[in-house]
Amino acid sequence: MNAHTTTPPVSAALSAEARVARYDWTRLGEELNGFGCAVIDRLLSPEECRELAGLYSAEHHFRSHIHMARHGFGKGEYRYFKYPLPDLIGHLRTALYPRLSDVATGWNECMGMDDRYPAEHSAFLKRCHDAGQNRPTPLMLQYVPGDFNCLHQDLYGDLAFPIQVAILLSQPGEDFTGGEFVLTEQRPRMQSRVEVVPLRQGDAVAFAVHNRPVQGNKGNYRVNLRHGVSRIRSGMRHTAGIIFHDAR
């Protein structure tokens, strides 16, 4: 065999669909319905995490660079990818969406909202683009000691898919300490509920962007959610965020 000949790689799209299909989406849907978040264990390998984190310094992959402190968002920085997205991010975005769209539609039905989500991500993106939301929203975040991300919601326009996914690319306890993913749930006439989600390198968390329904004694009621990251105590933390709607 010629020294420059390699085995053809498996299609990135097929690889993304195959890895997403191996999870128990019934159970993950139940966790999203019950708690507003669900951990997708080992979505990426350590090698894939390192490769993605390595993109952060390559400016040609990104459309904008945000320093959180300048906007009162916290302390740290992030970059939004530009189209075309890196293959792994783009194909995971496409493969994850159909697994979450049924949950998202179910939430809207329970909350009495008219929006229903198409089965394919391309159809939902067309809705976004027709509404003037055509800037890509997947992003990479970088934190160093003292950095944190204030509680917030990633909406970006009138159209917003109600679930998003964050993937931890760094190894807790080795690459960084602190930096826990935090989700808060504001409930009507009740104290807020907090969910702290422990993640390992390569784990992803799917979580509610804005609102979700909760079953009460008198039927479903709507709760308001925000997410953030606690203070980094040492090291450097990288995260990839997959948001399914585009921005205005």
PDB file of C-alpha atoms in Angstrom:
ATOM      1  CA  MET A   1       0.000   0.000   0.000  1.00  0.00           C
ATOM      2  CA  ASN A   2       1.243   3.503  -0.843  1.00  0.00           C
ATOM      3  CA  ALA A   3       2.486   5.316   2.249  1.00  0.00           C
ATOM      4  CA  HIS A   4       0.110   8.221   1.537  1.00  0.00           C
ATOM      5  CA  THR A   5      -2.975   6.006   1.177  1.00  0.00           C
ATOM      6  CA  THR A   6      -5.394   5.973   4.107  1.00  0.00           C
ATOM      7  CA  THR A   7      -8.645   4.228   4.827  1.00  0.00           C
ATOM      8  CA  PRO A   8     -11.543   6.502   3.763  1.00  0.00           C
ATOM      9  CA  PRO A   9     -13.054   8.124   6.865  1.00  0.00           C
ATOM     10  CA  VAL A  10     -16.585   7.303   7.952  1.00  0.00           C
ATOM     11  CA  SER A  11     -18.956  10.085   6.922  1.00  0.00           C
ATOM     12  CA  ALA A  12     -19.146  12.698   9.685  1.00  0.00           C
ATOM     13  CA  ALA A  13     -22.908  12.831   9.213  1.00  0.00           C
ATOM     14  CA  LEU A  14     -23.249   9.046   9.560  1.00  0.00           C
ATOM     15  CA  SER A  15     -20.936   9.053  12.572  1.00  0.00           C
ATOM     16  CA  ALA A  16     -22.981  11.748  14.307  1.00  0.00           C
ATOM     17  CA  GLU A  17     -26.269   9.987  13.643  1.00  0.00           C
ATOM     18  CA  ALA A  18     -24.857   6.636  14.807  1.00  0.00           C
ATOM     19  CA  ARG A  19     -23.487   8.022  18.068  1.00  0.00           C
ATOM     20  CA  VAL A  20     -26.715   9.919  18.824  1.00  0.00           C
ATOM     21  CA  ALA A  21     -28.855   6.852  18.044  1.00  0.00           C
ATOM     22  CA  ARG A  22     -27.114   4.726  20.696  1.00  0.00           C
ATOM     23  CA  TYR A  23     -28.698   6.618  23.596  1.00  0.00           C
ATOM     24  CA  ASP A  24     -31.981   5.843  25.321  1.00  0.00           C
ATOM     25  CA  TRP A  25     -33.929   8.896  24.195  1.00  0.00           C
ATOM     26  CA  THR A  26     -37.063   7.811  26.009  1.00  0.00           C
ATOM     27  CA  ARG A  27     -35.175   8.029  29.307  1.00  0.00           C
ATOM     28  CA  LEU A  28     -33.458  11.280  28.345  1.00  0.00           C
ATOM     29  CA  GLY A  29     -36.828  12.749  27.382  1.00  0.00           C
ATOM     30  CA  GLU A  30     -38.229  11.761  30.765  1.00  0.00           C
ATOM     31  CA  GLU A  31     -35.325  13.510  32.502  1.00  0.00           C
ATOM     32  CA  LEU A  32     -35.868  16.656  30.437  1.00  0.00           C
ATOM     33  CA  ASN A  33     -39.567  16.580  31.299  1.00  0.00           C
ATOM     34  CA  GLY A  34     -38.895  15.938  34.966  1.00  0.00           C
ATOM     35  CA  PHE A  35     -35.941  18.205  35.670  1.00  0.00           C
ATOM     36  CA  GLY A  36     -35.407  20.494  32.658  1.00  0.00           C
ATOM     37  CA  CYS A  37     -32.061  18.873  31.829  1.00  0.00           C
ATOM     38  CA  ALA A  38     -30.519  15.524  30.928  1.00  0.00           C
ATOM     39  CA  VAL A  39     -26.884  14.384  30.702  1.00  0.00           C
ATOM     40  CA  ILE A  40     -25.778  12.665  27.484  1.00  0.00           C
ATOM     41  CA  ASP A  41     -22.829  10.616  28.704  1.00  0.00           C
ATOM     42  CA  ARG A  42     -19.605  10.517  26.677  1.00  0.00           C
ATOM     43  CA  LEU A  43     -21.011  12.137  23.567  1.00  0.00           C
ATOM     44  CA  LEU A  44     -17.450  12.959  22.470  1.00  0.00           C
ATOM     45  CA  SER A  45     -14.175  11.117  22.963  1.00  0.00           C
ATOM     46  CA  PRO A  46     -11.236  12.803  24.739  1.00  0.00           C
ATOM     47  CA  GLU A  47      -9.468  13.128  21.383  1.00  0.00           C
ATOM     48  CA  GLU A  48     -12.479  14.863  19.821  1.00  0.00           C
ATOM     49  CA  CYS A  49     -12.708  17.171  22.830  1.00  0.00           C
ATOM     50  CA  ARG A  50      -9.087  18.190  22.470  1.00  0.00           C
ATOM     51  CA  GLU A  51      -9.461  18.759  18.727  1.00  0.00           C
ATOM     52  CA  LEU A  52     -12.530  20.948  19.196  1.00  0.00           C
ATOM     53  CA  ALA A  53     -10.946  22.922  22.037  1.00  0.00           C
ATOM     54  CA  GLY A  54      -7.941  23.494  19.791  1.00  0.00           C
ATOM     55  CA  LEU A  55     -10.135  25.365  17.318  1.00  0.00           C
ATOM     56  CA  TYR A  56     -10.637  28.217  19.761  1.00  0.00           C
ATOM     57  CA  SER A  57      -7.437  30.007  18.717  1.00  0.00           C
ATOM     58  CA  ALA A  58      -8.149  29.571  14.978  1.00  0.00           C
ATOM     59  CA  GLU A  59     -10.026  32.789  14.203  1.00  0.00           C
ATOM     60  CA  HIS A  60     -11.083  31.756  10.704  1.00  0.00           C
ATOM     61  CA  HIS A  61     -13.677  29.370  12.207  1.00  0.00           C
ATOM     62  CA  PHE A  62     -15.573  32.168  13.962  1.00  0.00           C
ATOM     63  CA  ARG A  63     -17.788  35.144  13.116  1.00  0.00           C
ATOM     64  CA  SER A  64     -17.465  37.073  16.405  1.00  0.00           C
ATOM     65  CA  HIS A  65     -15.544  37.160  19.682  1.00  0.00           C
ATOM     66  CA  ILE A  66     -17.327  38.213  22.881  1.00  0.00           C
ATOM     67  CA  HIS A  67     -15.697  39.302  26.141  1.00  0.00           C
ATOM     68  CA  MET A  68     -18.369  38.761  28.795  1.00  0.00           C
ATOM     69  CA  ALA A  69     -17.242  41.499  31.194  1.00  0.00           C
ATOM     70  CA  ARG A  70     -17.786  44.205  28.559  1.00  0.00           C
ATOM     71  CA  HIS A  71     -21.482  43.323  28.404  1.00  0.00           C
ATOM     72  CA  GLY A  72     -22.131  42.423  32.039  1.00  0.00           C
ATOM     73  CA  PHE A  73     -22.525  38.722  31.137  1.00  0.00           C
ATOM     74  CA  GLY A  74     -19.943  37.550  33.664  1.00  0.00           C
ATOM     75  CA  LYS A  75     -16.221  37.084  33.143  1.00  0.00           C
ATOM     76  CA  GLY A  76     -14.679  34.966  30.407  1.00  0.00           C
ATOM     77  CA  GLU A  77     -15.029  34.859  26.647  1.00  0.00           C
ATOM     78  CA  TYR A  78     -16.685  32.993  23.828  1.00  0.00           C
ATOM     79  CA  ARG A  79     -16.708  32.841  20.056  1.00  0.00           C
ATOM     80  CA  TYR A  80     -19.590  32.125  17.684  1.00  0.00           C
ATOM     81  CA  PHE A  81     -18.796  29.778  14.818  1.00  0.00           C
ATOM     82  CA  LYS A  82     -19.503  30.932  11.297  1.00  0.00           C
ATOM     83  CA  TYR A  83     -21.010  28.880   8.483  1.00  0.00           C
ATOM     84  CA  PRO A  84     -20.002  26.343   7.368  1.00  0.00           C
ATOM     85  CA  LEU A  85     -19.757  24.899  10.866  1.00  0.00           C
ATOM     86  CA  PRO A  86     -16.972  22.439  11.719  1.00  0.00           C
ATOM     87  CA  ASP A  87     -18.170  19.007  10.598  1.00  0.00           C
ATOM     88  CA  LEU A  88     -18.504  17.531  14.078  1.00  0.00           C
ATOM     89  CA  ILE A  89     -20.525  20.473  15.421  1.00  0.00           C
ATOM     90  CA  GLY A  90     -22.677  20.790  12.314  1.00  0.00           C
ATOM     91  CA  HIS A  91     -23.541  17.124  12.046  1.00  0.00           C
ATOM     92  CA  LEU A  92     -24.210  16.752  15.780  1.00  0.00           C
ATOM     93  CA  ARG A  93     -26.550  19.744  15.538  1.00  0.00           C
ATOM     94  CA  THR A  94     -28.437  18.018  12.729  1.00  0.00           C
ATOM     95  CA  ALA A  95     -28.497  14.614  14.451  1.00  0.00           C
ATOM     96  CA  LEU A  96     -29.516  15.838  17.918  1.00  0.00           C
ATOM     97  CA  TYR A  97     -32.362  18.077  16.797  1.00  0.00           C
ATOM     98  CA  PRO A  98     -34.898  15.354  15.804  1.00  0.00           C
ATOM     99  CA  ARG A  99     -34.336  13.587  19.153  1.00  0.00           C
ATOM    100  CA  LEU A 100     -35.307  16.780  20.969  1.00  0.00           C
ATOM    101  CA  SER A 101     -38.039  18.173  18.707  1.00  0.00           C
ATOM    102  CA  ASP A 102     -40.738  15.830  20.037  1.00  0.00           C
ATOM    103  CA  VAL A 103     -39.958  16.913  23.614  1.00  0.00           C
ATOM    104  CA  ALA A 104     -39.992  20.560  22.546  1.00  0.00           C
ATOM    105  CA  THR A 105     -43.341  20.206  20.766  1.00  0.00           C
ATOM    106  CA  GLY A 106     -44.760  18.378  23.785  1.00  0.00           C
ATOM    107  CA  TRP A 107     -43.711  21.254  26.034  1.00  0.00           C
ATOM    108  CA  ASN A 108     -45.496  23.775  23.835  1.00  0.00           C
ATOM    109  CA  GLU A 109     -48.650  21.658  23.777  1.00  0.00           C
ATOM    110  CA  CYS A 110     -48.652  21.458  27.580  1.00  0.00           C
ATOM    111  CA  MET A 111     -48.130  25.223  27.872  1.00  0.00           C
ATOM    112  CA  GLY A 112     -50.897  26.025  25.375  1.00  0.00           C
ATOM    113  CA  MET A 113     -48.481  27.443  22.788  1.00  0.00           C
ATOM    114  CA  ASP A 114     -49.169  27.063  19.075  1.00  0.00           C
ATOM    115  CA  ASP A 115     -45.603  26.474  17.847  1.00  0.00           C
ATOM    116  CA  ARG A 116     -44.831  22.960  16.595  1.00  0.00           C
ATOM    117  CA  TYR A 117     -41.347  21.963  15.488  1.00  0.00           C
ATOM    118  CA  PRO A 118     -40.610  20.200  12.188  1.00  0.00           C
ATOM    119  CA  ALA A 119     -38.915  16.823  12.336  1.00  0.00           C
ATOM    120  CA  GLU A 120     -35.796  17.930  10.435  1.00  0.00           C
ATOM    121  CA  HIS A 121     -33.416  20.660  11.543  1.00  0.00           C
ATOM    122  CA  SER A 122     -33.077  22.062   8.022  1.00  0.00           C
ATOM    123  CA  ALA A 123     -36.805  22.850   7.998  1.00  0.00           C
ATOM    124  CA  PHE A 124     -36.551  24.659  11.327  1.00  0.00           C
ATOM    125  CA  LEU A 125     -33.515  26.648  10.138  1.00  0.00           C
ATOM    126  CA  LYS A 126     -35.505  27.727   7.080  1.00  0.00           C
ATOM    127  CA  ARG A 127     -38.111  29.188   9.429  1.00  0.00           C
ATOM    128  CA  CYS A 128     -35.364  31.067  11.244  1.00  0.00           C
ATOM    129  CA  HIS A 129     -33.853  32.406   8.040  1.00  0.00           C
ATOM    130  CA  ASP A 130     -37.246  33.420   6.647  1.00  0.00           C
ATOM    131  CA  ALA A 131     -37.744  35.412   9.860  1.00  0.00           C
ATOM    132  CA  GLY A 132     -34.424  37.217   9.405  1.00  0.00           C
ATOM    133  CA  GLN A 133     -32.475  35.031  11.844  1.00  0.00           C
ATOM    134  CA  ASN A 134     -29.585  33.797   9.706  1.00  0.00           C
ATOM    135  CA  ARG A 135     -26.467  34.106  11.865  1.00  0.00           C
ATOM    136  CA  PRO A 136     -25.153  30.779  13.272  1.00  0.00           C
ATOM    137  CA  THR A 137     -25.294  30.378  17.044  1.00  0.00           C
ATOM    138  CA  PRO A 138     -23.123  27.315  17.909  1.00  0.00           C
ATOM    139  CA  LEU A 139     -20.227  28.602  19.970  1.00  0.00           C
ATOM    140  CA  MET A 140     -17.101  27.826  21.954  1.00  0.00           C
ATOM    141  CA  LEU A 141     -16.531  29.205  25.466  1.00  0.00           C
ATOM    142  CA  GLN A 142     -13.246  29.649  27.305  1.00  0.00           C
ATOM    143  CA  TYR A 143     -12.806  30.314  31.030  1.00  0.00           C
ATOM    144  CA  VAL A 144      -9.707  30.873  33.190  1.00  0.00           C
ATOM    145  CA  PRO A 145      -9.406  31.342  36.993  1.00  0.00           C
ATOM    146  CA  GLY A 146     -11.955  33.823  38.341  1.00  0.00           C
ATOM    147  CA  ASP A 147     -14.206  33.564  35.264  1.00  0.00           C
ATOM    148  CA  PHE A 148     -17.910  32.735  35.487  1.00  0.00           C
ATOM    149  CA  ASN A 149     -21.032  32.971  33.344  1.00  0.00           C
ATOM    150  CA  CYS A 150     -24.038  34.810  34.776  1.00  0.00           C
ATOM    151  CA  LEU A 151     -27.452  33.168  34.662  1.00  0.00           C
ATOM    152  CA  HIS A 152     -28.959  33.857  31.250  1.00  0.00           C
ATOM    153  CA  GLN A 153     -31.117  32.625  28.353  1.00  0.00           C
ATOM    154  CA  ASP A 154     -29.874  32.206  24.767  1.00  0.00           C
ATOM    155  CA  LEU A 155     -32.795  33.478  22.676  1.00  0.00           C
ATOM    156  CA  TYR A 156     -31.417  35.729  19.862  1.00  0.00           C
ATOM    157  CA  GLY A 157     -34.740  36.493  18.139  1.00  0.00           C
ATOM    158  CA  ASP A 158     -38.455  35.794  17.976  1.00  0.00           C
ATOM    159  CA  LEU A 159     -37.878  32.144  17.030  1.00  0.00           C
ATOM    160  CA  ALA A 160     -36.125  30.015  19.633  1.00  0.00           C
ATOM    161  CA  PHE A 161     -35.883  26.251  19.935  1.00  0.00           C
ATOM    162  CA  PRO A 162     -36.550  25.551  23.642  1.00  0.00           C
ATOM    163  CA  ILE A 163     -33.718  23.047  24.254  1.00  0.00           C
ATOM    164  CA  GLN A 164     -29.982  23.425  23.722  1.00  0.00           C
ATOM    165  CA  VAL A 165     -26.890  21.299  24.328  1.00  0.00           C
ATOM    166  CA  ALA A 166     -23.555  22.111  25.975  1.00  0.00           C
ATOM    167  CA  ILE A 167     -20.555  19.752  25.734  1.00  0.00           C
ATOM    168  CA  LEU A 168     -17.727  19.907  28.258  1.00  0.00           C
ATOM    169  CA  LEU A 169     -14.417  19.671  26.375  1.00  0.00           C
ATOM    170  CA  SER A 170     -12.031  19.876  29.352  1.00  0.00           C
ATOM    171  CA  GLN A 171     -11.328  17.334  32.099  1.00  0.00           C
ATOM    172  CA  PRO A 172     -12.592  18.393  35.549  1.00  0.00           C
ATOM    173  CA  GLY A 173      -9.977  18.062  38.275  1.00  0.00           C
ATOM    174  CA  GLU A 174      -7.148  17.970  35.729  1.00  0.00           C
ATOM    175  CA  ASP A 175      -7.652  20.824  33.255  1.00  0.00           C
ATOM    176  CA  PHE A 176      -9.668  22.967  35.683  1.00  0.00           C
ATOM    177  CA  THR A 177     -11.480  23.089  39.020  1.00  0.00           C
ATOM    178  CA  GLY A 178     -14.749  24.824  39.842  1.00  0.00           C
ATOM    179  CA  GLY A 179     -16.836  25.786  36.825  1.00  0.00           C
ATOM    180  CA  GLU A 180     -19.975  23.762  37.540  1.00  0.00           C
ATOM    181  CA  PHE A 181     -22.904  23.989  35.119  1.00  0.00           C
ATOM    182  CA  VAL A 182     -25.888  25.517  36.945  1.00  0.00           C
ATOM    183  CA  LEU A 183     -29.563  25.647  35.971  1.00  0.00           C
ATOM    184  CA  THR A 184     -32.168  27.648  37.904  1.00  0.00           C
ATOM    185  CA  GLU A 185     -35.916  27.260  37.650  1.00  0.00           C
ATOM    186  CA  GLN A 186     -38.167  30.135  38.731  1.00  0.00           C
ATOM    187  CA  ARG A 187     -41.560  28.813  39.784  1.00  0.00           C
ATOM    188  CA  PRO A 188     -44.691  30.962  40.195  1.00  0.00           C
ATOM    189  CA  ARG A 189     -45.295  31.972  43.834  1.00  0.00           C
ATOM    190  CA  MET A 190     -42.552  29.574  44.960  1.00  0.00           C
ATOM    191  CA  GLN A 191     -38.840  29.784  45.669  1.00  0.00           C
ATOM    192  CA  SER A 192     -36.497  29.050  42.770  1.00  0.00           C
ATOM    193  CA  ARG A 193     -35.094  25.555  42.280  1.00  0.00           C
ATOM    194  CA  VAL A 194     -31.385  25.038  41.460  1.00  0.00           C
ATOM    195  CA  GLU A 195     -29.894  22.131  39.519  1.00  0.00           C
ATOM    196  CA  VAL A 196     -26.089  21.681  39.546  1.00  0.00           C
ATOM    197  CA  VAL A 197     -25.071  19.260  36.784  1.00  0.00           C
ATOM    198  CA  PRO A 198     -21.768  17.378  37.211  1.00  0.00           C
ATOM    199  CA  LEU A 199     -20.120  16.667  33.857  1.00  0.00           C
ATOM    200  CA  ARG A 200     -17.072  14.698  32.749  1.00  0.00           C
ATOM    201  CA  GLN A 201     -14.967  15.466  29.698  1.00  0.00           C
ATOM    202  CA  GLY A 202     -17.042  14.613  26.619  1.00  0.00           C
ATOM    203  CA  ASP A 203     -20.372  14.651  28.470  1.00  0.00           C
ATOM    204  CA  ALA A 204     -23.139  16.844  27.117  1.00  0.00           C
ATOM    205  CA  VAL A 205     -26.102  18.333  28.913  1.00  0.00           C
ATOM    206  CA  ALA A 206     -29.373  19.037  27.096  1.00  0.00           C
ATOM    207  CA  PHE A 207     -31.393  21.663  28.934  1.00  0.00           C
ATOM    208  CA  ALA A 208     -34.317  24.053  28.687  1.00  0.00           C
ATOM    209  CA  VAL A 209     -33.464  27.432  27.173  1.00  0.00           C
ATOM    210  CA  HIS A 210     -36.357  29.506  28.504  1.00  0.00           C
ATOM    211  CA  ASN A 211     -39.663  27.939  29.588  1.00  0.00           C
ATOM    212  CA  ARG A 212     -40.905  24.431  30.235  1.00  0.00           C
ATOM    213  CA  PRO A 213     -44.114  22.958  31.686  1.00  0.00           C
ATOM    214  CA  VAL A 214     -44.337  21.414  35.148  1.00  0.00           C
ATOM    215  CA  GLN A 215     -47.234  19.256  36.321  1.00  0.00           C
ATOM    216  CA  GLY A 216     -48.981  20.732  39.352  1.00  0.00           C
ATOM    217  CA  ASN A 217     -52.077  19.873  41.372  1.00  0.00           C
ATOM    218  CA  LYS A 218     -54.258  21.889  39.000  1.00  0.00           C
ATOM    219  CA  GLY A 219     -52.591  20.960  35.733  1.00  0.00           C
ATOM    220  CA  ASN A 220     -49.479  22.191  33.974  1.00  0.00           C
ATOM    221  CA  TYR A 221     -47.881  25.511  34.792  1.00  0.00           C
ATOM    222  CA  ARG A 222     -44.980  27.313  33.152  1.00  0.00           C
ATOM    223  CA  VAL A 223     -41.574  27.797  34.774  1.00  0.00           C
ATOM    224  CA  ASN A 224     -38.782  30.098  33.657  1.00  0.00           C
ATOM    225  CA  LEU A 225     -35.210  28.776  33.423  1.00  0.00           C
ATOM    226  CA  ARG A 226     -31.763  30.322  33.245  1.00  0.00           C
ATOM    227  CA  HIS A 227     -28.354  28.682  33.063  1.00  0.00           C
ATOM    228  CA  GLY A 228     -24.793  29.656  33.871  1.00  0.00           C
ATOM    229  CA  VAL A 229     -21.376  28.473  35.042  1.00  0.00           C
ATOM    230  CA  SER A 230     -19.940  28.919  38.540  1.00  0.00           C
ATOM    231  CA  ARG A 231     -16.508  30.468  39.179  1.00  0.00           C
ATOM    232  CA  ILE A 232     -13.447  28.753  37.753  1.00  0.00           C
ATOM    233  CA  ARG A 233     -10.991  28.172  40.588  1.00  0.00           C
ATOM    234  CA  SER A 234      -7.988  26.956  38.614  1.00  0.00           C
ATOM    235  CA  GLY A 235      -6.937  25.966  35.099  1.00  0.00           C
ATOM    236  CA  MET A 236      -8.819  26.500  31.844  1.00  0.00           C
ATOM    237  CA  ARG A 237     -12.295  25.247  30.869  1.00  0.00           C
ATOM    238  CA  HIS A 238     -13.583  24.918  27.280  1.00  0.00           C
ATOM    239  CA  THR A 239     -17.176  24.180  26.343  1.00  0.00           C
ATOM    240  CA  ALA A 240     -18.944  23.795  22.996  1.00  0.00           C
ATOM    241  CA  GLY A 241     -22.520  25.034  22.848  1.00  0.00           C
ATOM    242  CA  ILE A 242     -25.029  23.753  20.284  1.00  0.00           C
ATOM    243  CA  ILE A 243     -27.982  26.107  19.912  1.00  0.00           C
ATOM    244  CA  PHE A 244     -30.535  24.993  17.333  1.00  0.00           C
ATOM    245  CA  HIS A 245     -32.010  28.364  16.306  1.00  0.00           C
ATOM    246  CA  ASP A 246     -30.026  31.005  14.449  1.00  0.00           C
ATOM    247  CA  ALA A 247     -29.687  34.647  15.501  1.00  0.00           C
ATOM    248  CA  ARG A 248     -31.044  37.876  14.087  1.00  0.00           C
TER     249      ARG A 248
END
